[in-house]
PDB file of C-alpha atoms in Angstrom:
ATOM      1  CA  MET G   1     -26.235  -8.984  -4.331  1.00  0.00           C
ATOM      2  CA  ASP G   2     -22.961 -10.029  -5.920  1.00  0.00           C
ATOM      3  CA  ASP G   3     -20.939 -11.494  -2.982  1.00  0.00           C
ATOM      4  CA  SER G   4     -17.696 -10.248  -4.523  1.00  0.00           C
ATOM      5  CA  LEU G   5     -19.018  -6.700  -3.882  1.00  0.00           C
ATOM      6  CA  SER G   6     -20.060  -7.286  -0.290  1.00  0.00           C
ATOM      7  CA  SER G   7     -18.475  -5.230   2.369  1.00  0.00           C
ATOM      8  CA  THR G   8     -16.847  -8.423   3.917  1.00  0.00           C
ATOM      9  CA  SER G   9     -15.282  -9.474   0.553  1.00  0.00           C
ATOM     10  CA  LEU G  10     -14.034  -6.131  -0.199  1.00  0.00           C
ATOM     11  CA  LEU G  11     -12.419  -5.807   3.249  1.00  0.00           C
ATOM     12  CA  ARG G  12     -10.890  -9.234   2.729  1.00  0.00           C
ATOM     13  CA  ASN G  13      -9.358  -8.235  -0.543  1.00  0.00           C
ATOM     14  CA  ALA G  14      -8.237  -4.743   0.856  1.00  0.00           C
ATOM     15  CA  LYS G  15      -6.516  -6.737   3.610  1.00  0.00           C
ATOM     16  CA  ARG G  16      -4.570  -9.081   1.140  1.00  0.00           C
ATOM     17  CA  ALA G  17      -3.512  -6.020  -0.990  1.00  0.00           C
ATOM     18  CA  ALA G  18      -2.419  -4.164   1.961  1.00  0.00           C
ATOM     19  CA  HIS G  19      -0.064  -6.950   3.213  1.00  0.00           C
ATOM     20  CA  LYS G  20       1.371  -7.219  -0.247  1.00  0.00           C
ATOM     21  CA  ALA G  21       2.059  -3.685  -0.190  1.00  0.00           C
ATOM     22  CA  MET G  22       4.009  -3.825   3.024  1.00  0.00           C
ATOM     23  CA  ASP G  23       5.947  -6.709   1.491  1.00  0.00           C
ATOM     24  CA  ASP G  24       6.734  -4.609  -1.473  1.00  0.00           C
ATOM     25  CA  HIS G  25       7.930  -1.786   0.714  1.00  0.00           C
ATOM     26  CA  GLY G  26      10.099  -4.057   2.880  1.00  0.00           C
ATOM     27  CA  ARG G  27      11.879  -5.238  -0.498  1.00  0.00           C
ATOM     28  CA  ARG G  28      12.240  -1.749  -1.538  1.00  0.00           C
ATOM     29  CA  ASP G  29      10.099  -2.372  -4.559  1.00  0.00           C
ATOM     30  CA  TYR G  30       8.225   0.973  -4.255  1.00  0.00           C
ATOM     31  CA  ASP G  31       6.368   0.858  -7.812  1.00  0.00           C
ATOM     32  CA  GLU G  32       4.731  -2.384  -6.645  1.00  0.00           C
ATOM     33  CA  PHE G  33       4.104  -0.982  -3.296  1.00  0.00           C
ATOM     34  CA  ALA G  34       2.157   1.925  -4.895  1.00  0.00           C
ATOM     35  CA  LEU G  35       0.151  -0.361  -6.898  1.00  0.00           C
ATOM     36  CA  HIS G  36      -0.865  -2.671  -4.135  1.00  0.00           C
ATOM     37  CA  ALA G  37      -1.406   0.203  -1.613  1.00  0.00           C
ATOM     38  CA  GLY G  38      -3.698   1.985  -4.109  1.00  0.00           C
ATOM     39  CA  VAL G  39      -5.715  -1.161  -4.508  1.00  0.00           C
ATOM     40  CA  ALA G  40      -5.984  -1.720  -0.727  1.00  0.00           C
ATOM     41  CA  VAL G  41      -7.337   1.763  -0.387  1.00  0.00           C
ATOM     42  CA  GLU G  42      -9.844   1.435  -3.236  1.00  0.00           C
ATOM     43  CA  LYS G  43     -11.263  -1.781  -1.851  1.00  0.00           C
ATOM     44  CA  LEU G  44     -11.466  -0.549   1.690  1.00  0.00           C
ATOM     45  CA  ALA G  45     -13.110   2.662   0.494  1.00  0.00           C
ATOM     46  CA  LYS G  46     -15.746   0.591  -1.400  1.00  0.00           C
ATOM     47  CA  ALA G  47     -16.134  -1.566   1.708  1.00  0.00           C
ATOM     48  CA  VAL G  48     -17.250   1.440   3.580  1.00  0.00           C
ATOM     49  CA  LEU G  49     -19.518   2.752   1.007  1.00  0.00           C
ATOM     50  CA  VAL G  50     -21.288  -0.747   0.563  1.00  0.00           C
ATOM     51  CA  ALA G  51     -21.696  -1.058   4.330  1.00  0.00           C
ATOM     52  CA  MET G  52     -23.520   2.302   4.343  1.00  0.00           C
ATOM     53  CA  ASN G  53     -25.496   1.379   1.124  1.00  0.00           C
ATOM     54  CA  PRO G  54     -24.466  -0.794  -1.770  1.00  0.00           C
ATOM     55  CA  ILE G  55     -25.807   1.750  -4.482  1.00  0.00           C
ATOM     56  CA  TYR G  56     -23.060   4.187  -3.237  1.00  0.00           C
ATOM     57  CA  ILE G  57     -20.474   2.371  -5.580  1.00  0.00           C
ATOM     58  CA  VAL G  58     -22.592   2.638  -8.699  1.00  0.00           C
ATOM     59  CA  GLU G  59     -21.354   4.823 -11.517  1.00  0.00           C
ATOM     60  CA  MET G  60     -23.534   7.850 -12.118  1.00  0.00           C
ATOM     61  CA  ARG G  61     -23.601   7.284 -15.847  1.00  0.00           C
ATOM     62  CA  GLY G  62     -24.786   4.897 -18.342  1.00  0.00           C
ATOM     63  CA  SER G  63     -27.638   2.599 -17.707  1.00  0.00           C
ATOM     64  CA  ALA G  64     -29.454   1.605 -14.440  1.00  0.00           C
ATOM     65  CA  GLU G  65     -28.235  -1.959 -14.804  1.00  0.00           C
ATOM     66  CA  MET G  66     -25.691  -1.854 -12.072  1.00  0.00           C
ATOM     67  CA  LEU G  67     -28.058  -0.227  -9.738  1.00  0.00           C
ATOM     68  CA  PHE G  68     -30.649  -3.026 -10.062  1.00  0.00           C
ATOM     69  CA  HIS G  69     -27.803  -5.514  -9.817  1.00  0.00           C
ATOM     70  CA  LEU G  70     -26.550  -4.187  -6.444  1.00  0.00           C
ATOM     71  CA  GLY G  71     -30.282  -4.161  -5.376  1.00  0.00           C
ATOM     72  CA  GLY G  72     -30.520  -7.764  -6.055  1.00  0.00           C
ATOM     73  CA  HIS G  73     -33.161  -7.496  -8.743  1.00  0.00           C
ATOM     74  CA  LEU G  74     -31.199  -8.066 -11.796  1.00  0.00           C
ATOM     75  CA  THR G  75     -27.945  -9.703 -12.828  1.00  0.00           C
ATOM     76  CA  ALA G  76     -25.863  -7.245 -14.751  1.00  0.00           C
ATOM     77  CA  SER G  77     -24.254  -8.295 -18.006  1.00  0.00           C
ATOM     78  CA  LYS G  78     -20.980  -6.568 -16.840  1.00  0.00           C
ATOM     79  CA  VAL G  79     -20.128  -5.606 -13.331  1.00  0.00           C
ATOM     80  CA  ARG G  80     -18.925  -2.131 -13.254  1.00  0.00           C
ATOM     81  CA  THR G  81     -18.378   0.108 -10.294  1.00  0.00           C
ATOM     82  CA  ILE G  82     -16.684   3.394  -9.459  1.00  0.00           C
ATOM     83  CA  GLY G  83     -12.980   3.584  -9.352  1.00  0.00           C
ATOM     84  CA  ALA G  84     -10.552   4.593  -6.570  1.00  0.00           C
ATOM     85  CA  SER G  85     -10.622   8.441  -7.175  1.00  0.00           C
ATOM     86  CA  GLU G  86     -14.521   8.446  -7.129  1.00  0.00           C
ATOM     87  CA  ALA G  87     -14.715   6.242  -4.041  1.00  0.00           C
ATOM     88  CA  ILE G  88     -12.458   8.770  -2.100  1.00  0.00           C
ATOM     89  CA  THR G  89     -14.319  11.729  -3.440  1.00  0.00           C
ATOM     90  CA  ARG G  90     -17.698  10.240  -2.150  1.00  0.00           C
ATOM     91  CA  LEU G  91     -16.177   9.445   1.226  1.00  0.00           C
ATOM     92  CA  ARG G  92     -14.888  13.151   1.328  1.00  0.00           C
ATOM     93  CA  THR G  93     -18.454  14.385   0.585  1.00  0.00           C
ATOM     94  CA  LEU G  94     -19.670  12.263   3.291  1.00  0.00           C
ATOM     95  CA  LYS G  95     -17.021  13.753   5.623  1.00  0.00           C
ATOM     96  CA  ILE G  96     -15.429  10.401   6.279  1.00  0.00           C
ATOM     97  CA  LEU G  97     -12.094  11.095   4.495  1.00  0.00           C
ATOM     98  CA  LYS G  98     -10.291  14.444   4.587  1.00  0.00           C
ATOM     99  CA  VAL G  99      -8.664  16.061   1.555  1.00  0.00           C
ATOM    100  CA  ASP G 100      -5.274  14.732   1.437  1.00  0.00           C
ATOM    101  CA  THR G 101      -2.899  15.475  -1.432  1.00  0.00           C
ATOM    102  CA  LYS G 102      -0.687  12.608  -0.488  1.00  0.00           C
ATOM    103  CA  LEU G 103      -3.470  10.019  -0.706  1.00  0.00           C
ATOM    104  CA  ASP G 104      -4.479  11.674  -4.144  1.00  0.00           C
ATOM    105  CA  LEU G 105      -0.773  11.245  -5.277  1.00  0.00           C
ATOM    106  CA  LEU G 106      -0.847   7.581  -4.221  1.00  0.00           C
ATOM    107  CA  ILE G 107      -3.768   6.922  -6.275  1.00  0.00           C
ATOM    108  CA  GLU G 108      -2.226   8.678  -9.339  1.00  0.00           C
ATOM    109  CA  VAL G 109       0.935   6.722  -9.103  1.00  0.00           C
ATOM    110  CA  ARG G 110      -0.993   3.558  -8.768  1.00  0.00           C
ATOM    111  CA  ASN G 111      -2.947   4.551 -11.845  1.00  0.00           C
ATOM    112  CA  GLY G 112       0.083   5.568 -13.729  1.00  0.00           C
ATOM    113  CA  VAL G 113      -0.980   9.282 -14.084  1.00  0.00           C
ATOM    114  CA  ALA G 114       1.979  10.368 -11.838  1.00  0.00           C
ATOM    115  CA  HIS G 115       5.248   8.728 -11.947  1.00  0.00           C
ATOM    116  CA  ALA G 116       7.319   8.433  -8.816  1.00  0.00           C
ATOM    117  CA  SER G 117      10.898   8.984  -9.931  1.00  0.00           C
ATOM    118  CA  GLY G 118      13.059   6.279  -8.655  1.00  0.00           C
ATOM    119  CA  GLY G 119      10.378   5.189  -6.154  1.00  0.00           C
ATOM    120  CA  VAL G 120      11.308   8.068  -3.859  1.00  0.00           C
ATOM    121  CA  GLN G 121       7.801   9.594  -3.812  1.00  0.00           C
ATOM    122  CA  ALA G 122       6.120   6.159  -3.435  1.00  0.00           C
ATOM    123  CA  LYS G 123       8.472   5.261  -0.611  1.00  0.00           C
ATOM    124  CA  GLY G 124       7.290   8.108   1.433  1.00  0.00           C
ATOM    125  CA  LEU G 125       3.625   7.207   1.093  1.00  0.00           C
ATOM    126  CA  LEU G 126       3.574   4.363   3.590  1.00  0.00           C
ATOM    127  CA  SER G 127       2.373   6.769   6.280  1.00  0.00           C
ATOM    128  CA  THR G 128      -0.469   7.816   4.026  1.00  0.00           C
ATOM    129  CA  LEU G 129      -1.531   4.211   3.486  1.00  0.00           C
ATOM    130  CA  ALA G 130      -1.326   3.524   7.161  1.00  0.00           C
ATOM    131  CA  GLU G 131      -3.408   6.536   8.135  1.00  0.00           C
ATOM    132  CA  SER G 132      -6.206   6.153   5.373  1.00  0.00           C
ATOM    133  CA  VAL G 133      -6.678   2.414   6.386  1.00  0.00           C
ATOM    134  CA  ASP G 134      -6.825   3.309  10.020  1.00  0.00           C
ATOM    135  CA  THR G 135      -9.639   5.913   9.265  1.00  0.00           C
ATOM    136  CA  LEU G 136     -11.606   3.550   7.057  1.00  0.00           C
ATOM    137  CA  LEU G 137     -11.272   0.659   9.478  1.00  0.00           C
ATOM    138  CA  LYS G 138     -12.968   2.616  12.170  1.00  0.00           C
ATOM    139  CA  ARG G 139     -16.049   2.961  10.049  1.00  0.00           C
ATOM    140  CA  LEU G 140     -16.194  -0.808   9.591  1.00  0.00           C
ATOM    141  CA  ASP G 141     -15.703  -1.461  13.193  1.00  0.00           C
ATOM    142  CA  SER G 142     -12.749  -3.600  12.286  1.00  0.00           C
ATOM    143  CA  SER G 143      -9.467  -3.497  14.348  1.00  0.00           C
ATOM    144  CA  GLY G 144      -5.961  -2.517  13.213  1.00  0.00           C
ATOM    145  CA  PRO G 145      -4.326  -5.769  14.657  1.00  0.00           C
ATOM    146  CA  GLU G 146      -6.831  -8.013  12.908  1.00  0.00           C
ATOM    147  CA  PHE G 147      -6.377  -6.264   9.579  1.00  0.00           C
ATOM    148  CA  TRP G 148      -2.597  -5.689   9.727  1.00  0.00           C
ATOM    149  CA  GLU G 149      -1.634  -8.726  11.721  1.00  0.00           C
ATOM    150  CA  ARG G 150       2.225  -9.092  11.823  1.00  0.00           C
ATOM    151  CA  TRP G 151       2.602  -5.616  10.119  1.00  0.00           C
ATOM    152  CA  TYR G 152       0.493  -3.718  13.019  1.00  0.00           C
ATOM    153  CA  SER G 153       3.506  -2.671  15.033  1.00  0.00           C
ATOM    154  CA  ALA G 154       5.270  -1.125  11.800  1.00  0.00           C
ATOM    155  CA  VAL G 155       2.135   0.576  10.865  1.00  0.00           C
ATOM    156  CA  LEU G 156       1.888   2.123  14.436  1.00  0.00           C
ATOM    157  CA  VAL G 157       5.207   3.437  13.867  1.00  0.00           C
ATOM    158  CA  ALA G 158       4.467   4.852  10.467  1.00  0.00           C
ATOM    159  CA  ILE G 159       1.692   7.071  11.899  1.00  0.00           C
ATOM    160  CA  ASP G 160       3.443   8.031  15.123  1.00  0.00           C
ATOM    161  CA  ARG G 161       4.237  11.714  14.662  1.00  0.00           C
ATOM    162  CA  HIS G 162       6.077  11.786  17.999  1.00  0.00           C
ATOM    163  CA  ARG G 163       8.962  10.100  16.256  1.00  0.00           C
ATOM    164  CA  SER G 164      11.209  12.027  13.761  1.00  0.00           C
ATOM    165  CA  GLU G 165      11.111  11.073  10.142  1.00  0.00           C
ATOM    166  CA  ILE G 166      14.439   9.195  10.407  1.00  0.00           C
ATOM    167  CA  GLN G 167      13.375   7.194  13.602  1.00  0.00           C
ATOM    168  CA  ARG G 168      10.100   6.150  11.747  1.00  0.00           C
ATOM    169  CA  ASP G 169      11.934   5.218   8.649  1.00  0.00           C
ATOM    170  CA  VAL G 170      14.609   3.185  10.382  1.00  0.00           C
ATOM    171  CA  GLU G 171      12.359   1.354  12.776  1.00  0.00           C
ATOM    172  CA  ILE G 172       9.996   0.447   9.905  1.00  0.00           C
ATOM    173  CA  ARG G 173      12.920  -0.932   7.936  1.00  0.00           C
ATOM    174  CA  ILE G 174      14.079  -2.941  10.903  1.00  0.00           C
ATOM    175  CA  LYS G 175      10.627  -4.445  11.348  1.00  0.00           C
ATOM    176  CA  GLN G 176      10.503  -5.129   7.695  1.00  0.00           C
ATOM    177  CA  ALA G 177      13.889  -6.829   7.645  1.00  0.00           C
ATOM    178  CA  ARG G 178      12.991  -9.034  10.684  1.00  0.00           C
ATOM    179  CA  HIS G 179       9.824 -10.159   8.685  1.00  0.00           C
ATOM    180  CA  LEU G 180      11.944 -10.969   5.610  1.00  0.00           C
ATOM    181  CA  PHE G 181      14.372 -12.959   7.655  1.00  0.00           C
ATOM    182  CA  ASP G 182      11.682 -15.065   9.334  1.00  0.00           C
ATOM    183  CA  ASP G 183      10.090 -15.644   5.888  1.00  0.00           C
ATOM    184  CA  ARG G 184      13.455 -17.071   4.375  1.00  0.00           C
ATOM    185  CA  PHE G 185      13.107 -19.787   7.233  1.00  0.00           C
ATOM    186  CA  GLU G 186       9.458 -20.559   6.942  1.00  0.00           C
ATOM    187  CA  GLY G 187       8.691 -24.092   6.929  1.00  0.00           C
ATOM    188  CA  LEU G 188      12.416 -25.014   8.138  1.00  0.00           C
ATOM    189  CA  PRO G 189      13.469 -26.322  11.608  1.00  0.00           C
ATOM    190  CA  GLU G 190      14.336 -23.423  14.222  1.00  0.00           C
ATOM    191  CA  THR G 191      17.968 -24.855  14.250  1.00  0.00           C
ATOM    192  CA  ALA G 192      18.218 -23.922  10.534  1.00  0.00           C
ATOM    193  CA  LYS G 193      17.905 -20.067  11.599  1.00  0.00           C
ATOM    194  CA  GLU G 194      20.154 -20.540  14.602  1.00  0.00           C
ATOM    195  CA  ALA G 195      22.992 -22.134  12.482  1.00  0.00           C
ATOM    196  CA  VAL G 196      22.827 -19.341   9.921  1.00  0.00           C
ATOM    197  CA  LEU G 197      23.091 -16.683  12.562  1.00  0.00           C
ATOM    198  CA  LYS G 198      26.250 -18.295  13.905  1.00  0.00           C
ATOM    199  CA  VAL G 199      28.034 -18.204  10.525  1.00  0.00           C
ATOM    200  CA  HIS G 200      30.656 -15.456  10.659  1.00  0.00           C
ATOM    201  CA  PRO G 201      30.709 -13.074   7.562  1.00  0.00           C
ATOM    202  CA  ARG G 202      34.352 -13.632   6.952  1.00  0.00           C
ATOM    203  CA  ASP G 203      33.362 -17.089   5.912  1.00  0.00           C
ATOM    204  CA  VAL G 204      31.344 -15.919   3.120  1.00  0.00           C
ATOM    205  CA  GLY G 205      33.469 -13.053   1.821  1.00  0.00           C
ATOM    206  CA  PHE G 206      33.485 -10.219   4.456  1.00  0.00           C
ATOM    207  CA  ARG G 207      36.888  -9.290   5.575  1.00  0.00           C
ATOM    208  CA  SER G 208      37.879  -6.727   8.227  1.00  0.00           C
ATOM    209  CA  THR G 209      40.179  -4.424   6.243  1.00  0.00           C
ATOM    210  CA  MET G 210      41.140  -0.778   5.848  1.00  0.00           C
ATOM    211  CA  SER G 211      41.235   0.365   2.330  1.00  0.00           C
ATOM    212  CA  PRO G 212      42.564   3.584   0.769  1.00  0.00           C
ATOM    213  CA  ARG G 213      40.677   5.607  -2.055  1.00  0.00           C
ATOM    214  CA  ALA G 214      43.516   7.074  -4.009  1.00  0.00           C
ATOM    215  CA  ALA G 215      41.265   9.893  -5.447  1.00  0.00           C
ATOM    216  CA  ASP G 216      40.733  11.559  -2.117  1.00  0.00           C
ATOM    217  CA  ARG G 217      42.859   9.895   0.355  1.00  0.00           C
ATOM    218  CA  LEU G 218      39.894   8.611   2.214  1.00  0.00           C
ATOM    219  CA  LEU G 219      40.260   5.563   4.379  1.00  0.00           C
ATOM    220  CA  THR G 220      37.287   3.270   5.118  1.00  0.00           C
ATOM    221  CA  PHE G 221      37.056   0.490   7.602  1.00  0.00           C
ATOM    222  CA  SER G 222      35.094  -2.649   6.926  1.00  0.00           C
ATOM    223  CA  SER G 223      34.088  -4.413   9.887  1.00  0.00           C
ATOM    224  CA  GLU G 224      31.155  -6.441  11.649  1.00  0.00           C
ATOM    225  CA  THR G 225      28.663  -5.502  14.328  1.00  0.00           C
ATOM    226  CA  PRO G 226      25.422  -7.272  15.497  1.00  0.00           C
ATOM    227  CA  CYS G 227      22.554  -6.454  13.264  1.00  0.00           C
ATOM    228  CA  PRO G 228      19.739  -4.540  15.091  1.00  0.00           C
ATOM    229  CA  ALA G 229      17.017  -6.351  13.043  1.00  0.00           C
ATOM    230  CA  CYS G 230      18.011 -10.158  12.981  1.00  0.00           C
ATOM    231  CA  GLY G 231      20.912 -10.429  15.480  1.00  0.00           C
ATOM    232  CA  GLY G 232      23.426 -11.783  12.895  1.00  0.00           C
ATOM    233  CA  LEU G 233      26.588 -10.119  12.052  1.00  0.00           C
ATOM    234  CA  ALA G 234      26.116  -7.046   9.731  1.00  0.00           C
ATOM    235  CA  HIS G 235      28.771  -5.397   7.540  1.00  0.00           C
ATOM    236  CA  LEU G 236      29.610  -1.954   8.833  1.00  0.00           C
ATOM    237  CA  MET G 237      31.620   0.697   6.995  1.00  0.00           C
ATOM    238  CA  SER G 238      33.300   3.538   8.902  1.00  0.00           C
ATOM    239  CA  THR G 239      35.743   6.331   8.288  1.00  0.00           C
ATOM    240  CA  PRO G 240      38.140   8.271  10.538  1.00  0.00           C
ATOM    241  CA  ILE G 241      36.685  11.588  11.921  1.00  0.00           C
ATOM    242  CA  GLY G 242      39.539  12.531  14.233  1.00  0.00           C
ATOM    243  CA  THR G 243      42.927  11.375  15.610  1.00  0.00           C
ATOM    244  CA  THR G 244      45.114  12.018  18.355  1.00  0.00           C
ATOM    245  CA  GLY G 245      48.537  10.999  19.342  1.00  0.00           C
ATOM    246  CA  THR G 246      47.216   7.717  20.651  1.00  0.00           C
ATOM    247  CA  HIS G 247      44.118   6.866  18.806  1.00  0.00           C
ATOM    248  CA  THR G 248      41.828   7.276  15.985  1.00  0.00           C
ATOM    249  CA  GLU G 249      38.101   7.834  16.191  1.00  0.00           C
ATOM    250  CA  LEU G 250      35.732   6.289  13.780  1.00  0.00           C
ATOM    251  CA  SER G 251      32.396   7.258  12.632  1.00  0.00           C
ATOM    252  CA  ALA G 252      29.920   4.492  10.935  1.00  0.00           C
ATOM    253  CA  PHE G 253      28.333   5.484   7.702  1.00  0.00           C
ATOM    254  CA  TRP G 254      26.899   2.423   6.054  1.00  0.00           C
ATOM    255  CA  LEU G 255      25.456  -0.893   7.593  1.00  0.00           C
ATOM    256  CA  ARG G 256      24.070  -3.879   5.588  1.00  0.00           C
ATOM    257  CA  CYS G 257      23.057  -7.400   6.782  1.00  0.00           C
ATOM    258  CA  ARG G 258      23.113 -10.116   4.275  1.00  0.00           C
ATOM    259  CA  LEU G 259      20.862 -12.225   6.445  1.00  0.00           C
ATOM    260  CA  CYS G 260      17.787  -9.936   6.533  1.00  0.00           C
ATOM    261  CA  ASP G 261      18.725  -7.394   3.935  1.00  0.00           C
ATOM    262  CA  LEU G 262      18.584  -4.455   6.293  1.00  0.00           C
ATOM    263  CA  GLU G 263      20.532  -1.526   4.843  1.00  0.00           C
ATOM    264  CA  LEU G 264      21.191   1.734   6.497  1.00  0.00           C
ATOM    265  CA  ASP G 265      22.935   4.808   5.028  1.00  0.00           C
ATOM    266  CA  GLY G 266      24.456   7.447   7.074  1.00  0.00           C
ATOM    267  CA  ALA G 267      25.537   8.048  10.704  1.00  0.00           C
ATOM    268  CA  ASP G 268      21.942   9.333  11.608  1.00  0.00           C
ATOM    269  CA  GLN G 269      20.089   6.181  10.476  1.00  0.00           C
ATOM    270  CA  ILE G 270      22.738   3.989  12.109  1.00  0.00           C
ATOM    271  CA  ALA G 271      22.280   5.856  15.304  1.00  0.00           C
ATOM    272  CA  ALA G 272      18.468   5.661  15.144  1.00  0.00           C
ATOM    273  CA  SER G 273      18.612   1.912  14.674  1.00  0.00           C
ATOM    274  CA  GLY G 274      20.343   1.341  17.977  1.00  0.00           C
ATOM    275  CA  ALA G 275      23.204  -0.662  16.435  1.00  0.00           C
ATOM    276  CA  ASP G 276      25.906  -1.283  18.954  1.00  0.00           C
ATOM    277  CA  VAL G 277      28.815  -0.004  16.931  1.00  0.00           C
ATOM    278  CA  GLU G 278      30.973  -0.136  19.978  1.00  0.00           C
ATOM    279  CA  LYS G 279      30.939  -3.727  19.536  1.00  0.00           C
ATOM    280  CA  ALA G 280      32.104  -3.657  15.947  1.00  0.00           C
ATOM    281  CA  GLN G 281      35.154  -5.827  15.222  1.00  0.00           C
ATOM    282  CA  VAL G 282      37.934  -3.461  13.943  1.00  0.00           C
ATOM    283  CA  PRO G 283      41.718  -3.723  13.893  1.00  0.00           C
ATOM    284  CA  THR G 284      43.338  -2.566  17.162  1.00  0.00           C
ATOM    285  CA  SER G 285      46.213  -1.010  15.446  1.00  0.00           C
ATOM    286  CA  ILE G 286      47.280  -0.525  11.792  1.00  0.00           C
ATOM    287  CA  ASP G 287      50.424   0.404   9.898  1.00  0.00           C
ATOM    288  CA  LEU G 288      49.353   1.103   6.384  1.00  0.00           C
ATOM    289  CA  SER G 289      51.223   2.599   3.196  1.00  0.00           C
ATOM    290  CA  TRP G 290      50.328   2.666  -0.404  1.00  0.00           C
ATOM    291  CA  ASP G 291      52.216   3.863  -3.502  1.00  0.00           C
ATOM    292  CA  VAL G 292      51.626   7.602  -4.477  1.00  0.00           C
ATOM    293  CA  THR G 293      54.070  10.216  -5.522  1.00  0.00           C
ATOM    294  CA  PRO G 294      55.715  11.154  -3.411  1.00  0.00           C
ATOM    295  CA  HIS G 295      55.458   7.954  -1.270  1.00  0.00           C
ATOM    296  CA  THR G 296      53.173   8.394   1.803  1.00  0.00           C
ATOM    297  CA  ALA G 297      52.895   6.288   4.863  1.00  0.00           C
ATOM    298  CA  LEU G 298      50.074   6.368   7.244  1.00  0.00           C
ATOM    299  CA  GLU G 299      50.209   5.021  10.797  1.00  0.00           C
ATOM    300  CA  VAL G 300      46.989   4.640  12.593  1.00  0.00           C
ATOM    301  CA  GLY G 301      46.994   3.737  16.404  1.00  0.00           C
ATOM    302  CA  PRO G 302      44.164   2.211  18.440  1.00  0.00           C
ATOM    303  CA  THR G 303      40.779   2.633  16.924  1.00  0.00           C
ATOM    304  CA  TYR G 304      37.493   3.585  18.727  1.00  0.00           C
ATOM    305  CA  MET G 305      33.851   3.764  17.280  1.00  0.00           C
ATOM    306  CA  ASP G 306      31.911   6.818  17.704  1.00  0.00           C
TER     307      ASP G 306
END
């Protein structure tokens, strides 16, 4: 039989595509993620079918040429096998895969039949990829750690239903950011990474300031805090949520690290990340005024992070 259609070869190609999908998801390129995730599921589904019997990936139309090709008695003029949707359908018939509308959507997005507007739908299909791969690997007696390698811990989070959706999303983002950070220093001395982590964001354009938005009089604090992914200093945006006669309480609403590209949007995501906003570097006191009609002056006492 053609070695490219062996279960081992299909498993190897599925692994390669799955890793590309995880890289794409980490870069927030969700269209590419759907493409590679769909390929991974297709290759893995075919690997399971071939392991059971090679003829299970033969199309049930046209000549019997491929049937003899897979049986090792004839070389087909053109190698043609079933597609992803049919492979999944056959595995469902064999009670190996369950009906899953999200898996169907993943294949449709990959094939261009369905369009994930802005990548939103595709982004949420990471757990679908992880669960499908987990089910199929068991049929091949292959282990998750061997298949996923460095992505295994992120995959475990994706399928952990004990965590909330926000917790899963944020923890996966952190793991992806760590891998991206490590990839940027691949082949370089460890001292290079250490040197970059010591660079203060102010040296590259970040400043601890408080800026007014004239339209709604909203004040935002730009500060720095340790990144929960790489440990460098991340850019943190906060806004006042309460004041007393002696201090102003701040709430962080946006975090981005220039080193590992981690980005968190909203107080819930920042809280789920475990970011130590208490260590954020903010001004201890501010006396700020800006020109409006009539003239308004604002005084803010000592600031505290929420």
